[in-house]
Short mmCIF file of C-alpha atoms in Angstrom, two decimals:
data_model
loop_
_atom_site.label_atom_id
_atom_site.label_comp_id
_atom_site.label_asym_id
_atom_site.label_seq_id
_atom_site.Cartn_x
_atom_site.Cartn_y
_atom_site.Cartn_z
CA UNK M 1 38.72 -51.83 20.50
CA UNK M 2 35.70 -52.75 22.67
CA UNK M 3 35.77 -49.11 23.08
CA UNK M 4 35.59 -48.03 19.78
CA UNK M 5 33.23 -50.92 18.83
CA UNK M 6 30.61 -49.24 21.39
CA UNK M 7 30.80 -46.24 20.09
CA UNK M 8 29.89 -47.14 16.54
CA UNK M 9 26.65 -48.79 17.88
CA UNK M 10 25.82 -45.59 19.67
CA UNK M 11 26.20 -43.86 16.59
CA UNK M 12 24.36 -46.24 14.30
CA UNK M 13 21.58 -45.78 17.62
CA UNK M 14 21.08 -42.15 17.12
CA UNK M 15 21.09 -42.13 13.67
CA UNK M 16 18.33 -44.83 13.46
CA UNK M 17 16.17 -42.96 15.90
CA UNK M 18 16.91 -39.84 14.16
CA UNK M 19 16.34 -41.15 10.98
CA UNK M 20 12.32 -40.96 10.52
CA UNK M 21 12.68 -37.36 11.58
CA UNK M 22 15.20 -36.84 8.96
CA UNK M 23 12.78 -38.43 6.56
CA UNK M 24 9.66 -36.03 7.87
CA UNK M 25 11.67 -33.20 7.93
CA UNK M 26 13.01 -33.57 3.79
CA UNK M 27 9.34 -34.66 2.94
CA UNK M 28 8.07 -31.22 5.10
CA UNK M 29 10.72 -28.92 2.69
CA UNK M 30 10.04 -30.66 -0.35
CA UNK M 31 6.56 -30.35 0.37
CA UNK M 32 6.94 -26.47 1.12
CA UNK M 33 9.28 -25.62 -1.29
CA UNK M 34 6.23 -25.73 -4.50
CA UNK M 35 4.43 -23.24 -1.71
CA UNK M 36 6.76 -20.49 -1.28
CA UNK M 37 5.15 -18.38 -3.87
CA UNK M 38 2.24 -18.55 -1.66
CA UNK M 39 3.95 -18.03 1.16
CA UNK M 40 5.50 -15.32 0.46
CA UNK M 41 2.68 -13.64 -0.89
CA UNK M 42 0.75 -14.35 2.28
CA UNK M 43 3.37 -12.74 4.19
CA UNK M 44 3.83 -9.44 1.91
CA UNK M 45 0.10 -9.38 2.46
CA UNK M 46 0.90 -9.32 6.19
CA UNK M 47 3.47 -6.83 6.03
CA UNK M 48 1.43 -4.60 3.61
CA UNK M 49 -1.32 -4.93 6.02
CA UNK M 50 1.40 -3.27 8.92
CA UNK M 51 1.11 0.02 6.77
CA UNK M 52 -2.84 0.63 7.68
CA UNK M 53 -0.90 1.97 11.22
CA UNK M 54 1.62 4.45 9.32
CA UNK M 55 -1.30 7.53 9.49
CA UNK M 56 -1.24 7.25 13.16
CA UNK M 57 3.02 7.77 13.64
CA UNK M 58 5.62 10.10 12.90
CA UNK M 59 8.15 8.51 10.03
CA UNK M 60 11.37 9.62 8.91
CA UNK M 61 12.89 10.30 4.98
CA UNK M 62 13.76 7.31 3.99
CA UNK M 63 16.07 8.03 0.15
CA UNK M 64 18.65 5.49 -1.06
CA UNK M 65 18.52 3.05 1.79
CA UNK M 66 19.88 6.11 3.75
CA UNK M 67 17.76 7.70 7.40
CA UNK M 68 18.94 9.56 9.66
CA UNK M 69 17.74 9.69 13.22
CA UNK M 70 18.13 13.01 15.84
CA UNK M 71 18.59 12.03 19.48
CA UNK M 72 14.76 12.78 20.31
CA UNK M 73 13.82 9.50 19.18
CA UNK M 74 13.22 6.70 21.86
CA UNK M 75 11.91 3.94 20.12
CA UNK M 76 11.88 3.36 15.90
CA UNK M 77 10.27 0.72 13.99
CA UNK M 78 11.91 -0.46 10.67
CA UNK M 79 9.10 -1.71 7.79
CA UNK M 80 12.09 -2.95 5.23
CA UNK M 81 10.19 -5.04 2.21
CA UNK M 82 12.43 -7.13 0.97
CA UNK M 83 12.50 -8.68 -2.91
CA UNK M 84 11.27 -12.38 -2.79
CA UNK M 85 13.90 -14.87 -1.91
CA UNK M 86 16.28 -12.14 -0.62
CA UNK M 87 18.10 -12.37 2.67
CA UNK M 88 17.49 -9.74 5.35
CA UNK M 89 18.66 -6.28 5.26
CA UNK M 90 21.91 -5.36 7.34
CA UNK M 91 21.57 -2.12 9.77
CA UNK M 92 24.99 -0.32 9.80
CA UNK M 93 25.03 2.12 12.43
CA UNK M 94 26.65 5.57 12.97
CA UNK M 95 29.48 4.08 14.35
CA UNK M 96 30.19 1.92 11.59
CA UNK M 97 29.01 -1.35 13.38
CA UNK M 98 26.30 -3.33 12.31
CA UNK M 99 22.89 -4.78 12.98
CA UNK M 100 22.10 -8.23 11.68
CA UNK M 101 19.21 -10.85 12.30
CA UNK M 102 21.33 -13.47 14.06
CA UNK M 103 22.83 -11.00 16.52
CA UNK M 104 19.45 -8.87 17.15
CA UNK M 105 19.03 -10.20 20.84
CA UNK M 106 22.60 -9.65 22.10
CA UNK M 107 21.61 -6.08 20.83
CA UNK M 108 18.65 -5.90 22.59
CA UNK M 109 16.40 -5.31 19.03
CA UNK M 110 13.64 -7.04 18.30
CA UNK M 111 13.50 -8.19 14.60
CA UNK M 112 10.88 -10.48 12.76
CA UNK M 113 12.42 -11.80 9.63
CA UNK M 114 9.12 -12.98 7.16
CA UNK M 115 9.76 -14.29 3.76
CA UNK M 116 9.48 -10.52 2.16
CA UNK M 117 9.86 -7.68 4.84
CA UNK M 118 11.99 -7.46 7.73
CA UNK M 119 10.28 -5.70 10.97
CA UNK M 120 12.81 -3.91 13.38
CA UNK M 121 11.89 -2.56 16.55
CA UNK M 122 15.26 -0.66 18.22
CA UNK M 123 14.77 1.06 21.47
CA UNK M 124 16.59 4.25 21.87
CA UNK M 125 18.68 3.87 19.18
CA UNK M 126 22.09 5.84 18.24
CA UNK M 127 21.61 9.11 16.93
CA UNK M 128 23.01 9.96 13.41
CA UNK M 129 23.20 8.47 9.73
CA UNK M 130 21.76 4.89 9.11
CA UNK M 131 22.19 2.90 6.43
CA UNK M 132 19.92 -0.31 5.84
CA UNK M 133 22.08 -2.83 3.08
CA UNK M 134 19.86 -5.53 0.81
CA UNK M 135 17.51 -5.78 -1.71
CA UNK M 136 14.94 -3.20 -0.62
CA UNK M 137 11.60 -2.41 -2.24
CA UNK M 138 10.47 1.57 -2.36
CA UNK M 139 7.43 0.73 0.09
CA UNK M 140 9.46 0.69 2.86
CA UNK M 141 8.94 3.09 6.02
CA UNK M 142 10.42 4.31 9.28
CA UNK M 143 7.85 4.96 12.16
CA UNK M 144 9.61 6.45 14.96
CA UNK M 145 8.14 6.55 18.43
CA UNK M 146 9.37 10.36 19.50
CA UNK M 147 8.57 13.23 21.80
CA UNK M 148 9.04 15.74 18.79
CA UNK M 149 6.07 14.64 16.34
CA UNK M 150 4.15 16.03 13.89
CA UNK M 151 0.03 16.30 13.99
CA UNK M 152 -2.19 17.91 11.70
CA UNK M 153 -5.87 17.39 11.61
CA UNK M 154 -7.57 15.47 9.14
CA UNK M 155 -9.32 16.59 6.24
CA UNK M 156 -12.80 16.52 5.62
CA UNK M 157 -14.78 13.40 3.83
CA UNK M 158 -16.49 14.08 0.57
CA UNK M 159 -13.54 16.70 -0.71
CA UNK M 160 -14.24 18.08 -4.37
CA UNK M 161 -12.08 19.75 -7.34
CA UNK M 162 -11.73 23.02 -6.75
CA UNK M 163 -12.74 23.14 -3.02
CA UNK M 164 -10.37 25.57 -0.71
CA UNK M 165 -9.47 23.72 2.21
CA UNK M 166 -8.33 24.79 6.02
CA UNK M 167 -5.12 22.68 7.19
CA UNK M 168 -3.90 23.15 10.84
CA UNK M 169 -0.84 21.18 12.27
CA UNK M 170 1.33 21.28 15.03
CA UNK M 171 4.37 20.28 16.11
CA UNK M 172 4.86 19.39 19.03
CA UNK M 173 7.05 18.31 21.84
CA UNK M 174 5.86 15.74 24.13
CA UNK M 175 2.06 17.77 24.57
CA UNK M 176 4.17 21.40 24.04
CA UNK M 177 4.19 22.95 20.82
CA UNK M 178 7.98 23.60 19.31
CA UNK M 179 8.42 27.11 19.46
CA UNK M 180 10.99 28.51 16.29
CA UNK M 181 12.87 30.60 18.59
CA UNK M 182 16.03 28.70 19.02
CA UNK M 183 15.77 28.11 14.82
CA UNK M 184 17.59 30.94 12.38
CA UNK M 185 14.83 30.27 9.90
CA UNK M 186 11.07 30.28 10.20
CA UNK M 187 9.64 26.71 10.30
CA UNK M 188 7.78 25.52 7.31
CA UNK M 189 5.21 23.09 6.40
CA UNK M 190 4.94 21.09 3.31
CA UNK M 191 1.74 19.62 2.03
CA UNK M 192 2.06 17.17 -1.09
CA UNK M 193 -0.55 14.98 -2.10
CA UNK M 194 0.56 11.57 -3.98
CA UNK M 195 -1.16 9.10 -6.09
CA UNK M 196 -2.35 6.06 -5.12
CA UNK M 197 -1.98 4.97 -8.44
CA UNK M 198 -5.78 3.14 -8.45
CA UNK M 199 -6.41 1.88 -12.24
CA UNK M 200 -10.11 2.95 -11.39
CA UNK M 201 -9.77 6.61 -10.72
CA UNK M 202 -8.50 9.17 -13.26
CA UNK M 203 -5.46 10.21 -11.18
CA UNK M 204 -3.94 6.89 -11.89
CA UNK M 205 -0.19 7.47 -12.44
CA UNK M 206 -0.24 11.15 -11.44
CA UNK M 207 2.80 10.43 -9.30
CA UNK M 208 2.98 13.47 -6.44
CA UNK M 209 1.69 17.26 -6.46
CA UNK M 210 3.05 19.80 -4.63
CA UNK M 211 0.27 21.52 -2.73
CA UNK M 212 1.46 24.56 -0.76
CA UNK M 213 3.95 25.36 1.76
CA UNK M 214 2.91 26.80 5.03
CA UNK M 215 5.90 29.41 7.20
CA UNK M 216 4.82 29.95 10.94
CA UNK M 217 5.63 33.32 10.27
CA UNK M 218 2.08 34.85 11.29
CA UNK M 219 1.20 36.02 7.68
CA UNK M 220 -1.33 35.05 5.24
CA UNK M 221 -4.17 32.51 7.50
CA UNK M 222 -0.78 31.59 10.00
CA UNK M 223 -2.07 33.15 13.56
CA UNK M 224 0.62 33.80 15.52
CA UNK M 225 4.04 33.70 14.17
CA UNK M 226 6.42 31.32 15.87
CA UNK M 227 4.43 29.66 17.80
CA UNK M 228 4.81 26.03 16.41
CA UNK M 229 1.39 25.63 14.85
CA UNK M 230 0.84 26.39 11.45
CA UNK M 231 -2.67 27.60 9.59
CA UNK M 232 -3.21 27.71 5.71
CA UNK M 233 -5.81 26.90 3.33
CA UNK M 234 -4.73 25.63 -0.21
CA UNK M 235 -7.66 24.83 -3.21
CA UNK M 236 -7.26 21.44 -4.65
CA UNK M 237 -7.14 22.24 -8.28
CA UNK M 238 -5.95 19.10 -9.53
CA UNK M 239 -7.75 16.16 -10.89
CA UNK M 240 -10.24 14.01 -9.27
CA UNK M 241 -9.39 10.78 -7.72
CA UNK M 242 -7.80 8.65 -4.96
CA UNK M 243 -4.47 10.82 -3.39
CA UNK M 244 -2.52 10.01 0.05
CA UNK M 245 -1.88 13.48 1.87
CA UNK M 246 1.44 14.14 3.56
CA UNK M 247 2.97 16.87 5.54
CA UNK M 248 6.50 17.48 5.97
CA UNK M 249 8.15 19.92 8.67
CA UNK M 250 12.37 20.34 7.83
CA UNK M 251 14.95 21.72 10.61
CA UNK M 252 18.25 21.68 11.15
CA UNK M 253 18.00 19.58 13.46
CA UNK M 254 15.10 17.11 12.71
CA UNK M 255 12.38 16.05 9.84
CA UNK M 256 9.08 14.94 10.55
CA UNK M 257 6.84 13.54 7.96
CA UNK M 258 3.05 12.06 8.35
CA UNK M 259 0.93 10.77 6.27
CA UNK M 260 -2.99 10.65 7.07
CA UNK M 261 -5.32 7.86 5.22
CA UNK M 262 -5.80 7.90 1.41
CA UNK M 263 -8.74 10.16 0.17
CA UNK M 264 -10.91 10.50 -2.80
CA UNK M 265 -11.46 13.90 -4.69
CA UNK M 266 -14.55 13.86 -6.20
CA UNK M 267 -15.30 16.02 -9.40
CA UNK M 268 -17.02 19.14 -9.12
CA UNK M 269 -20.81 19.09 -8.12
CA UNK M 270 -22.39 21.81 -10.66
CA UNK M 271 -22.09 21.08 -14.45
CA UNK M 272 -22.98 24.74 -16.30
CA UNK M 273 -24.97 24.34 -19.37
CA UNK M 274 -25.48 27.18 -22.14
CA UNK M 275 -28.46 27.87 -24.19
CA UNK M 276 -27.87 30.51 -26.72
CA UNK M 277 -30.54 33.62 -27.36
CA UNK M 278 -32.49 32.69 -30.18
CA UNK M 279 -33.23 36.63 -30.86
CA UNK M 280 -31.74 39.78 -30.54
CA UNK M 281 -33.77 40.38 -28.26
CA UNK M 282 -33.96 37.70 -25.90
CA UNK M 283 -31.03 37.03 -23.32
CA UNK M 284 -28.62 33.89 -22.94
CA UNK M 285 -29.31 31.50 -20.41
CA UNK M 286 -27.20 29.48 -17.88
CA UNK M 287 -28.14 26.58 -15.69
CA UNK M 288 -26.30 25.29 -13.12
CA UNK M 289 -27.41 21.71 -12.83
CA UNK M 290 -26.51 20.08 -9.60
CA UNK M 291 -24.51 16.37 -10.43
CA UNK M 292 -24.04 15.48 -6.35
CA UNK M 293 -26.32 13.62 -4.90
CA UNK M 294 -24.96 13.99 -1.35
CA UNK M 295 -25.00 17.98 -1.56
CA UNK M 296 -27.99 19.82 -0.09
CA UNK M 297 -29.53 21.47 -3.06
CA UNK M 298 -31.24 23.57 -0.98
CA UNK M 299 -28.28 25.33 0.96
CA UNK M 300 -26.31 26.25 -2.78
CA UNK M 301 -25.15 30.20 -3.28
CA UNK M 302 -23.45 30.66 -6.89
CA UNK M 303 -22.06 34.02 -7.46
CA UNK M 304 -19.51 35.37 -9.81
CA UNK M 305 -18.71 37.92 -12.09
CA UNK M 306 -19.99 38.22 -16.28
CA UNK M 307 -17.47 39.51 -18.67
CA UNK M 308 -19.23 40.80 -21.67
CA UNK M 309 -17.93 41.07 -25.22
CA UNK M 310 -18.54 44.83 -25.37
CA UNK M 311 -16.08 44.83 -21.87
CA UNK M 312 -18.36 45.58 -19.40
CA UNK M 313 -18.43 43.36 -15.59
CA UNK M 314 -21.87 42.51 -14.37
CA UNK M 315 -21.82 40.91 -10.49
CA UNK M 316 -24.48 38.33 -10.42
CA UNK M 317 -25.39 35.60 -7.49
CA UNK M 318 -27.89 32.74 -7.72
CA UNK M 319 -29.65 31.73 -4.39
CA UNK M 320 -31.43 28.02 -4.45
CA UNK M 321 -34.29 29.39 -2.47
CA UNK M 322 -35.06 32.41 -5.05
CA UNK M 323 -33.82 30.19 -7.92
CA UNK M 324 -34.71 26.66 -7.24
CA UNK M 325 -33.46 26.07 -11.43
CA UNK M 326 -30.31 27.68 -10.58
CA UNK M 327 -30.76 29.84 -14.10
CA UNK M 328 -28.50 32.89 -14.54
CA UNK M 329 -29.91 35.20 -17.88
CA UNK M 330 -27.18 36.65 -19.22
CA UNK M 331 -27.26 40.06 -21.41
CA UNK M 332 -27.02 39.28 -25.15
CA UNK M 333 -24.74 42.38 -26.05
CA UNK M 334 -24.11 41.20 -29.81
CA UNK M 335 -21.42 38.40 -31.17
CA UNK M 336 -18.71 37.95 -28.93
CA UNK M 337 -16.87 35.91 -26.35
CA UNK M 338 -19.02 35.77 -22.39
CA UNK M 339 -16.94 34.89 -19.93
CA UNK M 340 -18.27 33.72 -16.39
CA UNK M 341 -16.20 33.26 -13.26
CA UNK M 342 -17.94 30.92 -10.68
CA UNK M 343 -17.80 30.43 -6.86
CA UNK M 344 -20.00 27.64 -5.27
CA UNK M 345 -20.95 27.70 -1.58
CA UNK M 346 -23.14 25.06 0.15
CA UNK M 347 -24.08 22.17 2.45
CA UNK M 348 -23.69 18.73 2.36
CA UNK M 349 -26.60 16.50 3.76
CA UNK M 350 -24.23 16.17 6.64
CA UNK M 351 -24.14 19.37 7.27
CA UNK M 352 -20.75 19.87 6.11
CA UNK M 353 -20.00 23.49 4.53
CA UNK M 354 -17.92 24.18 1.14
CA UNK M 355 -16.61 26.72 -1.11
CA UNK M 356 -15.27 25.61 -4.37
CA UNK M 357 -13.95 27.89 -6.94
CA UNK M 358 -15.03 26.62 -10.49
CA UNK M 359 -12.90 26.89 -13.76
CA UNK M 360 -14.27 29.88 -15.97
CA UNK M 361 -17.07 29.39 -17.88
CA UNK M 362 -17.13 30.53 -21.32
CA UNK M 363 -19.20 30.81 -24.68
CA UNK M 364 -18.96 32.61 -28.25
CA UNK M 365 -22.08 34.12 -30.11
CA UNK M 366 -21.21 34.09 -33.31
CA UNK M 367 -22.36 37.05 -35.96
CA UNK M 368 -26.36 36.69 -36.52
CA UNK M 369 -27.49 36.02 -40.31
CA UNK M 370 -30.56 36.06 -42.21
CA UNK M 371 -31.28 33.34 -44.77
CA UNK M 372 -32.96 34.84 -47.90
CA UNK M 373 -36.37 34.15 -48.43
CA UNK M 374 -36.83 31.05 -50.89
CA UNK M 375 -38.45 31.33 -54.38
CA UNK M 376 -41.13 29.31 -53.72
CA UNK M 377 -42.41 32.26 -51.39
CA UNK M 378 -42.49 35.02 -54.62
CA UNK M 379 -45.52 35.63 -56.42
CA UNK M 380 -45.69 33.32 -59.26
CA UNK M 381 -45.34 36.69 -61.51
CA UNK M 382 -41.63 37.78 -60.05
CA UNK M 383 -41.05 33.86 -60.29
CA UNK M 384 -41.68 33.56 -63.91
CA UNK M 385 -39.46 36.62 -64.56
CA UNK M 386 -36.36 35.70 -63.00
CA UNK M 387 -36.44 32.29 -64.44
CA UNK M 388 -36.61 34.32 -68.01
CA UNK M 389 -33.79 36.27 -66.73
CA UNK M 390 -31.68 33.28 -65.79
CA UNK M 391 -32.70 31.60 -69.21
CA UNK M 392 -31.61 34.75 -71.11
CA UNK M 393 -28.23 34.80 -69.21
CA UNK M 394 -27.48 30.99 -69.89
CA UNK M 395 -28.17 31.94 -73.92
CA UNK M 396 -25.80 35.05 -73.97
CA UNK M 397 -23.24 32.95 -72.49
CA UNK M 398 -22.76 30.60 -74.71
CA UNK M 399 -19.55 28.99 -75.51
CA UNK M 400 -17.35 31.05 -78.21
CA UNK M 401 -16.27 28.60 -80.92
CA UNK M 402 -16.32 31.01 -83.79
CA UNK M 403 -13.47 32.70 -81.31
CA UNK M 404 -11.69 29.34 -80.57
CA UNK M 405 -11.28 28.50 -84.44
CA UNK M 406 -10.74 31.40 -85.54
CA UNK M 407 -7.46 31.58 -83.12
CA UNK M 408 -6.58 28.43 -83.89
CA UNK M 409 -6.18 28.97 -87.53
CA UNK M 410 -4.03 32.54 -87.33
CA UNK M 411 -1.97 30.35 -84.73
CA UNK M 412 -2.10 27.78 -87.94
CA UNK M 413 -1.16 30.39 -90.67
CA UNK M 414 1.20 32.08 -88.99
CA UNK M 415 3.48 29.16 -87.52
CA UNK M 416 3.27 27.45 -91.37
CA UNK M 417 4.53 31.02 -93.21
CA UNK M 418 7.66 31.10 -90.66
CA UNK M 419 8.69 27.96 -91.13
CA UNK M 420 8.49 28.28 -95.16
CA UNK M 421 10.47 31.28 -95.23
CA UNK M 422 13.18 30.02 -92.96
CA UNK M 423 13.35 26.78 -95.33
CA UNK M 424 13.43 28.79 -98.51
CA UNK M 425 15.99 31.47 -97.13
CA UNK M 426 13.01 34.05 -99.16
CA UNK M 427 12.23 37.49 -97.19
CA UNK M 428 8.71 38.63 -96.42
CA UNK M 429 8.46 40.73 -99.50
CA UNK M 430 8.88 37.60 -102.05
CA UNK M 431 5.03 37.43 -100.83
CA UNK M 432 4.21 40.18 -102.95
CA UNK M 433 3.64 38.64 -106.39
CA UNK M 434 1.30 41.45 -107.51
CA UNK M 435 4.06 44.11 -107.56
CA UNK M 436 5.90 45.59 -110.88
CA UNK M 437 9.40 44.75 -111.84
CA UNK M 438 11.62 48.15 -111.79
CA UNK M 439 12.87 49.31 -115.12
CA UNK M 440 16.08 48.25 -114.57
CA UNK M 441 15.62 45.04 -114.66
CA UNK M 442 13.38 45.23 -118.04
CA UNK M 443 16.34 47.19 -120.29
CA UNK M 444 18.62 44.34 -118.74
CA UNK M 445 16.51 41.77 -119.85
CA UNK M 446 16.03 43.54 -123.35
CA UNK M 447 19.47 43.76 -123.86
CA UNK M 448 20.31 40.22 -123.63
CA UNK M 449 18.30 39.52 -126.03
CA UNK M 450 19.90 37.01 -128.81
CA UNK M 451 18.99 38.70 -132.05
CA UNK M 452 21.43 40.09 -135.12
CA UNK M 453 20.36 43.23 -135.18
CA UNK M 454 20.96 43.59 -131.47
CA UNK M 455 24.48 42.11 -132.22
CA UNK M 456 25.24 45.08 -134.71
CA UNK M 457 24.06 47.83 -132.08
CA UNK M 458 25.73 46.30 -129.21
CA UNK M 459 28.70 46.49 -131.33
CA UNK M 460 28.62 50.13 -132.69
CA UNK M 461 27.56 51.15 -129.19
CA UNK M 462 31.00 49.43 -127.57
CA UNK M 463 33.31 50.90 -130.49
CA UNK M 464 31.54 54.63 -129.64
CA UNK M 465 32.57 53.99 -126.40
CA UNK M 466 35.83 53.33 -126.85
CA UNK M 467 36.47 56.28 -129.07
CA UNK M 468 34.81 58.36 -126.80
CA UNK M 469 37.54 56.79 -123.98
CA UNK M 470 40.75 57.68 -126.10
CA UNK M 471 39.63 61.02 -127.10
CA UNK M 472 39.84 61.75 -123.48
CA UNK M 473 43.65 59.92 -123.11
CA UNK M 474 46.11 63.25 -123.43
CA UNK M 475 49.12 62.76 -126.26
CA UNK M 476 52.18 63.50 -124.74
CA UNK M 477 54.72 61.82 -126.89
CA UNK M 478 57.59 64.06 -128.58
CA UNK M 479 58.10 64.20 -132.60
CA UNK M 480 60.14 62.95 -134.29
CA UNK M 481 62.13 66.19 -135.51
#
């Protein structure tokens, strides 16, 4: 019991010198817990800020949480961001067994766990199919530390649309290029440029634009073929603004992919302008006005072709020293389409040389017409006599109203006459009052007349006629003897 008893006031001991730290440490996360927004947008900052060293290293695809690592790689650095309030990501190796924070040091990885990204450092690490598990955010990368790497050199400052561009990369092999000898297929190189998506340049939301594909096959600008280094030129004939360049090399064995600091494609420096002949005579005229401060105005060669409407070519070249207005006078060969193809060469103030290829410059001349002279320009004469002329014109074609009535009543007369004679049931000939009655028709009347002595005639006249009807009726009865 004494035992027991002594126990208890060891316990109630600790707890009471334990207790104010309890109390600081509850009012330190209560305190912190209205800060973790801020917190962990201080340390996605942080790890955003880890991404100014991805130009400088070597990365691997990284699609659906998925990478895969070839056993050239000795050390590889993991950039996972994380979705706020998410635990950290889980590595499952090729093996099947898996990587987590807690167990990092018994695995000899070094892993910093912030509020929003996890960074993983794994020294030579097992070769084959990774798989990261959590919450992951697109921005994520792999930088491996590797004797195979690829390096390409960067591009100029200052590019502009429609500038050609030389690209050279390598890929090397500790400080040895990678020969394509042991490979079945020639090695390529990809070259894609993707947005940065910047809400203040006019590629915003452009996504990515495949730029050209390079074979070390010794063709086309290539060198030698095989050799591991790979020499192009592509034009960048897309729109102006801020773009990330990357360049991907694919084997069967490996894939390297790097990605060099963002850029910013300026528009083209020469804006053409068209003035239009004002004669026949005269000729067309183009100026090339210079919109680039930071090009040498001085060093500028235009040269092209002129397609004519007629079909005939015309070479032409502008030099800034002969030219300093940079005019071009084009033939006028009559109404038409003139189509101009345009190459620029020139310095910058740096001293920097450039050849841009320009989108075709075209114009229509429309059809020349000649306004009539105005009256006020006659002689007062030929002015008075074709404003007699118009007068007499506007007399003789006055309305017709004698025509309009007199239509209107035969449409009258006509419509009234059809419907009387289908009312009446009388033909067309009833209209003809003025004509005789045959004779017929008099002797009919005459003899219906209601008179004696008519009586006695009608009389005699039937009796005659019956005589006359039985003298004609044959007797063929027998006598009597």
């Amino acid at each position: 019991m004494a035992k027991l008893t002594g126990q208890c006031y060891w316990l109630l001991l600790c707890a009471a010198l334990l207790w104010p730290s309890i109390l600081q440490a509850r009012q330190d996360n209560a305190s912190a817990e209205p800060a973790l927004t801020e917190e962990q947008a201080s340390t996605q900052a942080e790890g955003f800020a880890l991404l100014g060293d991805l130009p400088t290293k070597n990365q691997i695809p990284f699609f659906e949480n998925r990478f895969r690592i070839d056993s050239e790689v000795e050390t590889i650095t993991l950039l996972m961001f994380r979705r706020p309030g998410s635990a950290s990501v889980v590595l499952v190796r090729p093996d099947g067994s898996k990587l987590y924070f807690n167990t990092a040091e018994e695995n000899n990885v070094r892993w910093y766990d912030a509020a929003t990204y996890d960074l993983i450092e794994i020294n030579n690490p097992m070769p084959g199919p990774w798989q990261a598990i959590g919450r992951i955010l697109p921005e994520s990368r792999i930088m491996v530390l590797t004797d195979i790497k690829l390096e390409v050199d960067p591009l100029p400052d200052n590019l502009m649309v429609g500038e050609t561009v030389k690209v050279t990369a390598r890929l090397l092999n500790g400080v040895t290029a990678v020969t394509a000898g042991d490979f079945r297929e020639v090695l390529s190189l990809e070259v894609i440029f993707i947005s940065t998506n910047n809400a203040e340049f006019a590629n915003f939301g452009r996504g990515i634009i495949q730029v050209a594909t390079f074979r070390d096959d010794g063709r086309g600008f290539d060198e030698r073929p095989r050799d591991g280094i790979f020499t192009g030129e592509f034009k960048l004939d897309f729109v102006a603004g801020e773009w990330t360049p990357k360049y991907i090399v694919r084997t069967a064995l490996y894939t390297r992919e790097l990605e060099q600091d963002p850029i910013i494609l300026k528009p083209a420096p020469i804006n053409p302008e068209v003035k239009l002949a004002a004669t026949e005579t005269d000729s067309h005229q183009v100026t090339f006005n210079l919109t680039e401060d930071g090009v040498d105005a001085a060093s500028l060669l235009i040269q092209g072709r002129v397609r004519y409407p007629d079909g005939s070519v015309d070479q032409y070249a502008l030099n800034a020293q002969d030219n300093p207005d940079n005019t071009l006078s084009v033939l006028n060969k009559g109404f038409g389409s003139y189509i101009l193809d345009i190459a620029v060469f020139g310095n910058w103030q740096d001293g920097r040389e450039f050849m841009l290829t320009m989108p075709e410059l075209s114009f229509v001349v429309n059809q020349q017409t000649f306004a009539a002279p105005e009256l006020e320009q006659l002689p007062e004469q030929i002015l008075a006599e074709l404003e007699a002329e118009q007068a007499a014109a506007e007399a003789e074609q006055g309305f017709p109203w004698a025509l309009v009535i007199g239509i209107n009543l035969f449409i009258l007369i006509t419509g009234s006459l059809a419907i009387w004679f289908i009312m009446s049931g009388k033909k067309p000939a009833a209209l003809l009052f003025w004509r005789k009655q045959p004779a017929v028709t008099r002797n009919a009347v005459k003899r219906s007349a209601p008179t004696g002595n008519g009586t006695k005639t009608m009389t005699s006249e039937t009796k005659a006629q019956k005589n006359n009807d039985l003298d004609d009726i044959l007797d063929l009865s027998l006598p009597d003897d």
